[in-house]
mmCIF file of C-alpha atoms in Angstrom:
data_model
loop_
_atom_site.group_PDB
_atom_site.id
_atom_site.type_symbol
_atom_site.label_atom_id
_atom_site.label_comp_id
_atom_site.label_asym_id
_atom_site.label_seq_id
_atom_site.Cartn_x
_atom_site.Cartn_y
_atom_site.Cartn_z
ATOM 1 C CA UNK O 1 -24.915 -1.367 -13.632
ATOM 2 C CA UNK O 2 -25.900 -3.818 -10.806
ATOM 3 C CA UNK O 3 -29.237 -3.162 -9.450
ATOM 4 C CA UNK O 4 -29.076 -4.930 -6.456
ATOM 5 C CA UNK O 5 -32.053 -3.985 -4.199
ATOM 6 C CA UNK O 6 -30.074 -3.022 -1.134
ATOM 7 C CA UNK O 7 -31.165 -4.380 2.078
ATOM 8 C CA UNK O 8 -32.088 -1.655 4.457
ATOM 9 C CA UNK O 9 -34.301 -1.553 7.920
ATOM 10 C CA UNK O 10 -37.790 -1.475 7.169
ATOM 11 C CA UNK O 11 -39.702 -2.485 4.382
ATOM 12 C CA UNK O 12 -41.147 0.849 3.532
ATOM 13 C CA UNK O 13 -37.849 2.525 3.733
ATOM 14 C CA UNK O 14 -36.568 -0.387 1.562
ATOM 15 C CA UNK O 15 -38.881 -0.086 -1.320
ATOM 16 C CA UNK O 16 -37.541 3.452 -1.125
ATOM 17 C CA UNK O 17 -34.694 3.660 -0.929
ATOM 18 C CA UNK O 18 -34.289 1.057 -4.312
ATOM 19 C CA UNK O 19 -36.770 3.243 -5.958
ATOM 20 C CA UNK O 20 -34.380 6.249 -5.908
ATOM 21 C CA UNK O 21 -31.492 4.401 -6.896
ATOM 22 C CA UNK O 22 -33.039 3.619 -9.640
ATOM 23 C CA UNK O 23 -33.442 6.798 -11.085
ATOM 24 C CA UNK O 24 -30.494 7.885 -9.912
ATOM 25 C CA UNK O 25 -28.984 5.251 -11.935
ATOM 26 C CA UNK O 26 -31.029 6.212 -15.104
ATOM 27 C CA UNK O 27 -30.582 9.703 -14.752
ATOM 28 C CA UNK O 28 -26.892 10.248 -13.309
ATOM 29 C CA UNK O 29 -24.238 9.427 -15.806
ATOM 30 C CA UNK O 30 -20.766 9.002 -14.659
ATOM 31 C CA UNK O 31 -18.333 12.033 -14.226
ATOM 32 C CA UNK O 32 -15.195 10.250 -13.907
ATOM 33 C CA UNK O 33 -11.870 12.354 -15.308
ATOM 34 C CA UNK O 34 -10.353 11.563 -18.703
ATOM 35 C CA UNK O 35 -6.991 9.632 -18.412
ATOM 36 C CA UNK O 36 -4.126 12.217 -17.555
ATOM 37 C CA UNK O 37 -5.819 15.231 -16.414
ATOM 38 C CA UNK O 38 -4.347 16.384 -13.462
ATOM 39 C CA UNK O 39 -6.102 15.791 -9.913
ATOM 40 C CA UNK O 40 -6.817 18.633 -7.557
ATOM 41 C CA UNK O 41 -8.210 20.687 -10.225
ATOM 42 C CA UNK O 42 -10.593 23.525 -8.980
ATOM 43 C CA UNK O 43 -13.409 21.446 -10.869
ATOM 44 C CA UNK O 44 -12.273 17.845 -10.020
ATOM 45 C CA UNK O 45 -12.526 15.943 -7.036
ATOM 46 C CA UNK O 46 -10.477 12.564 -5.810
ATOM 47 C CA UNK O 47 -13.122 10.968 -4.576
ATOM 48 C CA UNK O 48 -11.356 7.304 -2.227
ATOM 49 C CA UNK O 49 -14.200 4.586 -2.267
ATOM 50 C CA UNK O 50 -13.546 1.250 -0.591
ATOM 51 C CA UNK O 51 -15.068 -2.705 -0.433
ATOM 52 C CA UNK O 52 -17.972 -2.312 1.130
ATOM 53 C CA UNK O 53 -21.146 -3.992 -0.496
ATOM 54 C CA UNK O 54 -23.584 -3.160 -1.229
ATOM 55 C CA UNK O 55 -22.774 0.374 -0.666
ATOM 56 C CA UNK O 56 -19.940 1.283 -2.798
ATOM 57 C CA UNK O 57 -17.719 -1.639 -4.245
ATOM 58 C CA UNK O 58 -15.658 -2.419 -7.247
ATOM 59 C CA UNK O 59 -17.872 -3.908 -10.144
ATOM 60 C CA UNK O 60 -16.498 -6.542 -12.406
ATOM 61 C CA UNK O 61 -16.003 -4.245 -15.131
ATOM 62 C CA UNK O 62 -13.415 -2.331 -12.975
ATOM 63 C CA UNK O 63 -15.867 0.432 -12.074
ATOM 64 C CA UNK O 64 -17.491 2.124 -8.798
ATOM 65 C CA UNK O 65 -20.917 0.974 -8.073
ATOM 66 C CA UNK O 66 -23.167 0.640 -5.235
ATOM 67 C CA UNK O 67 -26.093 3.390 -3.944
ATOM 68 C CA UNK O 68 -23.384 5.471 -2.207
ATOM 69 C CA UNK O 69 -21.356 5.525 -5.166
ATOM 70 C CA UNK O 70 -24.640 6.374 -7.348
ATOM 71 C CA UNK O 71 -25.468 9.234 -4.740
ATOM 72 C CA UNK O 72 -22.230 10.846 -5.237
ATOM 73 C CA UNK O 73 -22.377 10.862 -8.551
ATOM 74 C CA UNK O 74 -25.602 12.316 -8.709
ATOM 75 C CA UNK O 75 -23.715 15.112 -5.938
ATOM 76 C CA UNK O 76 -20.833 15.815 -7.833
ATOM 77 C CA UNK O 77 -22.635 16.872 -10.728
ATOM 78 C CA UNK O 78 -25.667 18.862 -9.082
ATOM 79 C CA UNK O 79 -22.983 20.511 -7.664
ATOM 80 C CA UNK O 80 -21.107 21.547 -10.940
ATOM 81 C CA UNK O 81 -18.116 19.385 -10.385
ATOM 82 C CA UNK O 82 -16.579 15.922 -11.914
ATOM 83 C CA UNK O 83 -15.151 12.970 -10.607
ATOM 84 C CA UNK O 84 -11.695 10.557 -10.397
ATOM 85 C CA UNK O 85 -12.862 7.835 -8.393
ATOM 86 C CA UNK O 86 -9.927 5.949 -6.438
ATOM 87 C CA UNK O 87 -10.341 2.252 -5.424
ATOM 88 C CA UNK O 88 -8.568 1.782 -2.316
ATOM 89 C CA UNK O 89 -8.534 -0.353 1.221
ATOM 90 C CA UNK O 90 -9.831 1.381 3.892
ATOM 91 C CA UNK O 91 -6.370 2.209 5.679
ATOM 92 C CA UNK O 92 -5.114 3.426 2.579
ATOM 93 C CA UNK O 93 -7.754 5.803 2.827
ATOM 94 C CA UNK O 94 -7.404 7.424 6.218
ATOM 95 C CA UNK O 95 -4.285 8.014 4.926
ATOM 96 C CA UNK O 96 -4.893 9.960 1.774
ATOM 97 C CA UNK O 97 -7.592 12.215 3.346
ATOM 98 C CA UNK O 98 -4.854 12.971 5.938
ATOM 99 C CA UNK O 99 -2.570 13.414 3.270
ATOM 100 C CA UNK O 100 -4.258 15.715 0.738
ATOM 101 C CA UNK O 101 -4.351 12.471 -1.739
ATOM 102 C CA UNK O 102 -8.164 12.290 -1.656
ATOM 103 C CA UNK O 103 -10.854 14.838 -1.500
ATOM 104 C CA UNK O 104 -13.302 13.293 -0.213
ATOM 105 C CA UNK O 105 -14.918 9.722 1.139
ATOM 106 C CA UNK O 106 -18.247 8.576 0.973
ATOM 107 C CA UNK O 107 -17.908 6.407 4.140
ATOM 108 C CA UNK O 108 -18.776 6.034 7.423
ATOM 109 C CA UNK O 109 -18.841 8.894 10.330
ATOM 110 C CA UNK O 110 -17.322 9.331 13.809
ATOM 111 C CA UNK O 111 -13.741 7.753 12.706
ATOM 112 C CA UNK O 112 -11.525 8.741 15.819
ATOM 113 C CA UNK O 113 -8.224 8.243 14.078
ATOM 114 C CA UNK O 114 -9.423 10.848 11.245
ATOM 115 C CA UNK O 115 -10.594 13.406 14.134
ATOM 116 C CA UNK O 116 -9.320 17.005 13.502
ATOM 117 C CA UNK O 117 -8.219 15.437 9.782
ATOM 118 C CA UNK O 118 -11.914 15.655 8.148
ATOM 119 C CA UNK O 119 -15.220 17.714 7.878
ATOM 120 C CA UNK O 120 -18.148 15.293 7.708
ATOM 121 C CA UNK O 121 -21.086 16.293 5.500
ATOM 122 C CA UNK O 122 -24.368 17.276 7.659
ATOM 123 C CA UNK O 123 -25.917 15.199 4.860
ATOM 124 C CA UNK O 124 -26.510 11.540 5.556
ATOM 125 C CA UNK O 125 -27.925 9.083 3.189
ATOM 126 C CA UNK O 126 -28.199 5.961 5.543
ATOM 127 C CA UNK O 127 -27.202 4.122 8.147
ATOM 128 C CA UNK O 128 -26.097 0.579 8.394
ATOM 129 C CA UNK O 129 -25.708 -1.592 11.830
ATOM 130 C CA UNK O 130 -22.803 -3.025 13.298
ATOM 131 C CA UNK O 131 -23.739 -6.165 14.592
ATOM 132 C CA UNK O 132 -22.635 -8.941 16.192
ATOM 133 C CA UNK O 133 -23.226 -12.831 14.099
ATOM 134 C CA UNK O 134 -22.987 -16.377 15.618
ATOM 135 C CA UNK O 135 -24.145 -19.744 14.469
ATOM 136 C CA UNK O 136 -28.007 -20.464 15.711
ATOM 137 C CA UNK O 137 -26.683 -23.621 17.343
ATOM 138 C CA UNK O 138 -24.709 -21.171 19.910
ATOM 139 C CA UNK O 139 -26.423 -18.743 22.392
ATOM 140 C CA UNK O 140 -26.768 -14.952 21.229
ATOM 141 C CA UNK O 141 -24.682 -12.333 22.651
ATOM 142 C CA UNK O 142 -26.906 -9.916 25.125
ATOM 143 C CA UNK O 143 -24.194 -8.456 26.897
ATOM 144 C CA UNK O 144 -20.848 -6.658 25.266
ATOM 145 C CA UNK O 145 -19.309 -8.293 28.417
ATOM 146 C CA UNK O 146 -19.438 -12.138 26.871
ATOM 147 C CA UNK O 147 -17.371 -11.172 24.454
ATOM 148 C CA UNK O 148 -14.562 -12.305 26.823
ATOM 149 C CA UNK O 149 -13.137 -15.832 26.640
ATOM 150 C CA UNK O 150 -14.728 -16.010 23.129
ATOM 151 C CA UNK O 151 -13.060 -15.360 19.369
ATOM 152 C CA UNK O 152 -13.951 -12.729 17.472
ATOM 153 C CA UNK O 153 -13.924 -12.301 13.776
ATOM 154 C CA UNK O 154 -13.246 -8.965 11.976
ATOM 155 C CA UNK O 155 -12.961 -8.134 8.832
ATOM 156 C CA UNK O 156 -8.972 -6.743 7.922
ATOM 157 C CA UNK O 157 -8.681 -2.876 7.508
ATOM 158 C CA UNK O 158 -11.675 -2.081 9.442
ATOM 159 C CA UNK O 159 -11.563 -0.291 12.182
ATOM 160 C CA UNK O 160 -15.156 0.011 13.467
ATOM 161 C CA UNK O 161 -14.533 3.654 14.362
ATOM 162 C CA UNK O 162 -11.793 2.667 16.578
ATOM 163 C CA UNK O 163 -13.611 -0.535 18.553
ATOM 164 C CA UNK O 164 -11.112 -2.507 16.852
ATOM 165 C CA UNK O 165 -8.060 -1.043 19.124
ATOM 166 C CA UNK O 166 -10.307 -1.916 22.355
ATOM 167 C CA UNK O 167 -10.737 -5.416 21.465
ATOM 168 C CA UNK O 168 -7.227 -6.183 20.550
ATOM 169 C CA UNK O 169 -6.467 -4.676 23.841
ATOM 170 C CA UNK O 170 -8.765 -6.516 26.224
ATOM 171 C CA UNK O 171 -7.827 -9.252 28.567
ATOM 172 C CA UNK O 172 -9.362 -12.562 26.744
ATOM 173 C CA UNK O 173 -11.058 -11.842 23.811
ATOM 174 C CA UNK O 174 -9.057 -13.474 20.951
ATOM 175 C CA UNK O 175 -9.264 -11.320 17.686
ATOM 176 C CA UNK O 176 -8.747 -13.148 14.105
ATOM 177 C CA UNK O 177 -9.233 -11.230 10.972
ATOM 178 C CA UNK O 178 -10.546 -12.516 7.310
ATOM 179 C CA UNK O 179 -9.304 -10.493 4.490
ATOM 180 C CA UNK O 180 -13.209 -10.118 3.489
ATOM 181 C CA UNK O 181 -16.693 -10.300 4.276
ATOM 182 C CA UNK O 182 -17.233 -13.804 2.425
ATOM 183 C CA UNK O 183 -14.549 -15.038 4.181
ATOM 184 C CA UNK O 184 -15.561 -13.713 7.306
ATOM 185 C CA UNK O 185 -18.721 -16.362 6.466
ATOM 186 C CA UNK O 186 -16.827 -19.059 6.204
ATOM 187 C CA UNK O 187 -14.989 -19.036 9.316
ATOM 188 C CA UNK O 188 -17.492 -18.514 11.036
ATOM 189 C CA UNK O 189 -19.273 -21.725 9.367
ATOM 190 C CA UNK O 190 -16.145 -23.493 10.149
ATOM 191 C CA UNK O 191 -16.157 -22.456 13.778
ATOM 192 C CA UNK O 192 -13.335 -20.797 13.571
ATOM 193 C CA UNK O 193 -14.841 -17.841 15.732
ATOM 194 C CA UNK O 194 -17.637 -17.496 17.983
ATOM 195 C CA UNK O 195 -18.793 -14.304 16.981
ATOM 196 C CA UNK O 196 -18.729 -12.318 13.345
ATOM 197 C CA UNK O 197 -18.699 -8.199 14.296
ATOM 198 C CA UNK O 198 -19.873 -6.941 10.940
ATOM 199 C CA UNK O 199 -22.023 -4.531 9.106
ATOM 200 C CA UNK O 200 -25.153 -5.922 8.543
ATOM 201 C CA UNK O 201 -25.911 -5.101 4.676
ATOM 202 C CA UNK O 202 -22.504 -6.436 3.569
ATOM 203 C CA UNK O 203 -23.184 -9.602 5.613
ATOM 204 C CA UNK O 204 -26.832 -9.660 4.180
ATOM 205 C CA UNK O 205 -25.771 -9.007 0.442
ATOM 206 C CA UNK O 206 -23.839 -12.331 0.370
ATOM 207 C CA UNK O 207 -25.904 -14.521 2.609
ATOM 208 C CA UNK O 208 -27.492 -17.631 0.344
ATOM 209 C CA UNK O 209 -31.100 -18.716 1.295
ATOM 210 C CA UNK O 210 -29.496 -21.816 3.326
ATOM 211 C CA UNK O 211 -27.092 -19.375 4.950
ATOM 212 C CA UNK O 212 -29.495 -17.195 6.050
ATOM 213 C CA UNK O 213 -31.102 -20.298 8.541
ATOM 214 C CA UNK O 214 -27.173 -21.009 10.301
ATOM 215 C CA UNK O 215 -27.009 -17.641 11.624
ATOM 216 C CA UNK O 216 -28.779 -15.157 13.620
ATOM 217 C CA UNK O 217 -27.615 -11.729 14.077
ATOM 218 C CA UNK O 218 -27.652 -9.258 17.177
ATOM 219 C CA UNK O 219 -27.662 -5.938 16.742
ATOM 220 C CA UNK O 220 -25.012 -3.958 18.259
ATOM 221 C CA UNK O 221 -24.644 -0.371 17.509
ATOM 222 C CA UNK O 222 -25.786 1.802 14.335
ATOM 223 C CA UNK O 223 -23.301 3.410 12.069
ATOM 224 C CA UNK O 224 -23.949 6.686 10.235
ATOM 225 C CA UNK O 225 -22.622 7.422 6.227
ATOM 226 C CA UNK O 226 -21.814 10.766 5.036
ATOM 227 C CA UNK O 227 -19.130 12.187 2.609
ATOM 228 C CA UNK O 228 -15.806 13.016 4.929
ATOM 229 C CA UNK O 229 -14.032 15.893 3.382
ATOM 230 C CA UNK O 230 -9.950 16.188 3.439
ATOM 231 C CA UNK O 231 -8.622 19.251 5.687
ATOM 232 C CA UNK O 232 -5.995 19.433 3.634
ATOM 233 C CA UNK O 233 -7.883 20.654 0.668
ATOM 234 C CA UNK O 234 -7.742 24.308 1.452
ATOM 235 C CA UNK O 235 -11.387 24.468 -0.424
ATOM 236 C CA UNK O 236 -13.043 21.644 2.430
ATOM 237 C CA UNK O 237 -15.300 23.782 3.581
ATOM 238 C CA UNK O 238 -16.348 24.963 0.395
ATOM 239 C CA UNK O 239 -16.986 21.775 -1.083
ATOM 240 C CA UNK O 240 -18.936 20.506 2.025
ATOM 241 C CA UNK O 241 -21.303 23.614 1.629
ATOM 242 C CA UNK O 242 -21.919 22.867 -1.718
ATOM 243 C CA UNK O 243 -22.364 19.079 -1.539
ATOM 244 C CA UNK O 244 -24.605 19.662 1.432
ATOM 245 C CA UNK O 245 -26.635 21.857 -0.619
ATOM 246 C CA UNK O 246 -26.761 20.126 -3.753
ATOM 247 C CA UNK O 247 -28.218 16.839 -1.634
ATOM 248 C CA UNK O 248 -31.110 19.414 -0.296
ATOM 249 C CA UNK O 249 -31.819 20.083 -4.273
ATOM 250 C CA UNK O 250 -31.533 16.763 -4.909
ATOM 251 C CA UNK O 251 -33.873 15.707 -1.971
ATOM 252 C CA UNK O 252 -36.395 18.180 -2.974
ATOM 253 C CA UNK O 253 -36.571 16.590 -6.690
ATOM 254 C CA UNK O 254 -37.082 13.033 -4.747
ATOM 255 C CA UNK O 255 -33.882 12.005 -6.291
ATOM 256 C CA UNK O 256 -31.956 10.770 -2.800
ATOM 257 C CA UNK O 257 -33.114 9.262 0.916
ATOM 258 C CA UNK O 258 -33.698 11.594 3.452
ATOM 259 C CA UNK O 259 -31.293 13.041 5.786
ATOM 260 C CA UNK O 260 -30.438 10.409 8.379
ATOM 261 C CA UNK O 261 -30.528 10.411 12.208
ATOM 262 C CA UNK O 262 -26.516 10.511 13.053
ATOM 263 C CA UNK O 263 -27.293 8.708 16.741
ATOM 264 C CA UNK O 264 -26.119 5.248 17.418
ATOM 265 C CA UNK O 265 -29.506 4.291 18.327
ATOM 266 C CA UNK O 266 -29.984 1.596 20.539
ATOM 267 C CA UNK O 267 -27.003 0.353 21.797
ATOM 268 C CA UNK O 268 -25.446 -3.577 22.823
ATOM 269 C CA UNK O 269 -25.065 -3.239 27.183
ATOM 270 C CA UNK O 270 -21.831 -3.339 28.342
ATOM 271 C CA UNK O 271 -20.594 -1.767 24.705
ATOM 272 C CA UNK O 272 -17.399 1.316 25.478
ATOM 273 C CA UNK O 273 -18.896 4.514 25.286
ATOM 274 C CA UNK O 274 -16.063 6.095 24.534
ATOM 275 C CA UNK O 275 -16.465 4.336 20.599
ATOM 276 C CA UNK O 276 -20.149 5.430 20.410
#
């Protein structure tokens, strides 16, 4: 397994939060289904994870890794249940929790396209912050507002709970997308945007030393994680219960983060409060 200390707010919470991964990654073993037993078993769960470093990602060897994916790991067997992890982009996703094709996501909350589709877990491990990245040698964005007349890179599939939709929409603000968040860098090095909206920890997780002194990075709005359970599992409910509860036994043992503030936090001006 990677162990990639994850960069998180704070260095306190930091040191922290990479101590408990650790152990979780000693003492959490992977529950993932043998090949050709049959998903949507009472004890099995589909569990949809997606590209999003250094969260939850594919590893080189073809497996889920990251803290989130650790975390759930660590959930699904506290809670008495075992795993079939599905690699798959984001879209794809949405679309099996609508579906019935996934259980469950460990991703990000406050998705309006998935509204009335999902329960999200009161348990919330982190928090990561959308934010808005430009080359030092231009002026940092202070207002929402200046986002007009400029080009904005996003990364494909994303939908930044819906903000994408408003900025495709808008009167003068060009959108361009970069199939990932590497290449997301690079345009942006190339000028090929004026602005980068992305996480910050995926940004931060590929950044070299050098990179790290062409950009500065203003933060916009803070996103929430959680595990989003499909409605169409008839057993939702259940399963959120239990997972909820398993993270408190978990917590209690020191074994995960605590239970994350779900508020956007401080917010970009001019930002659409109707994607907060």
């Amino acid at each position: 397994m990677n162990n990639r200390c994850i960069p998180m707010p704070g260095n306190a919470f930091r040191l922290l939060f990479c101590s408990l991964w650790a152990l979780l990654a000693v003492a959490v073993c992977p529950a993932v289904v043998a090949a050709g037993e049959a998903p949507g078993s009472a004890d099995v769960l589909r569990i949809g994870y997606s590209e999003f470093p250094p969260f939850e990602y594919r590893a080189d060897n073809g497996e889920p890794a990251g803290a989130f994916i650790d975390i759930t790991r660590a959930l699904v067997a506290e809670a008495g249940y075992e795993a079939e992890f599905v690699y798959l982009p984001t879209s794809r996703i949405y679309l099996y929790l609508k579906k019935g094709k996934l259980d469950v996501w460990p991703g990000l909350t406050n998705i309006p396209s998935l509204q009335g589709q999902i329960l999200e877990s009161w348990a919330s491990p982190f928090s990561d912050m959308l934010s808005a990245w430009q080359l030092k040698t231009s002026a940092p964005l202070t207002h929402f507002n200046e986002l007009k007349g400029k080009t904005v890179i996003v990364i494909a599939g994303y939908t930044y709970s819906g903000l994408i939709e408003w900025l495709k929409s808008s009167d003068g603000i060009r959108v361009t997308e970069a199939p990932n968040h590497r290449a997301a860098i690079e345009m942006l090095k190339l000028n090929r945007g004026d602005y980068l909206l992305d996480y910050s920890a995926p940004v931060r997780d590929i950044l070299s030393d050098e990179e790290r002194d062409l950009f500065s990075e203003v933060p916009v709005r803070r996103r929430s994680a959680a595990w989003l359970f499909s409605l169409a599992n008839p057993r939702a409910a259940t399963v959120r219960e239990v997972f909820d509860d398993a993270y408190m036994r978990l917590l209690d043992k020191g074994l995960v983060p605590p239970v994350q503030d779900k508020s956007p936090g401080r917010v970009l001006p001019g930002f659409p409060d109707e994607y907060l």
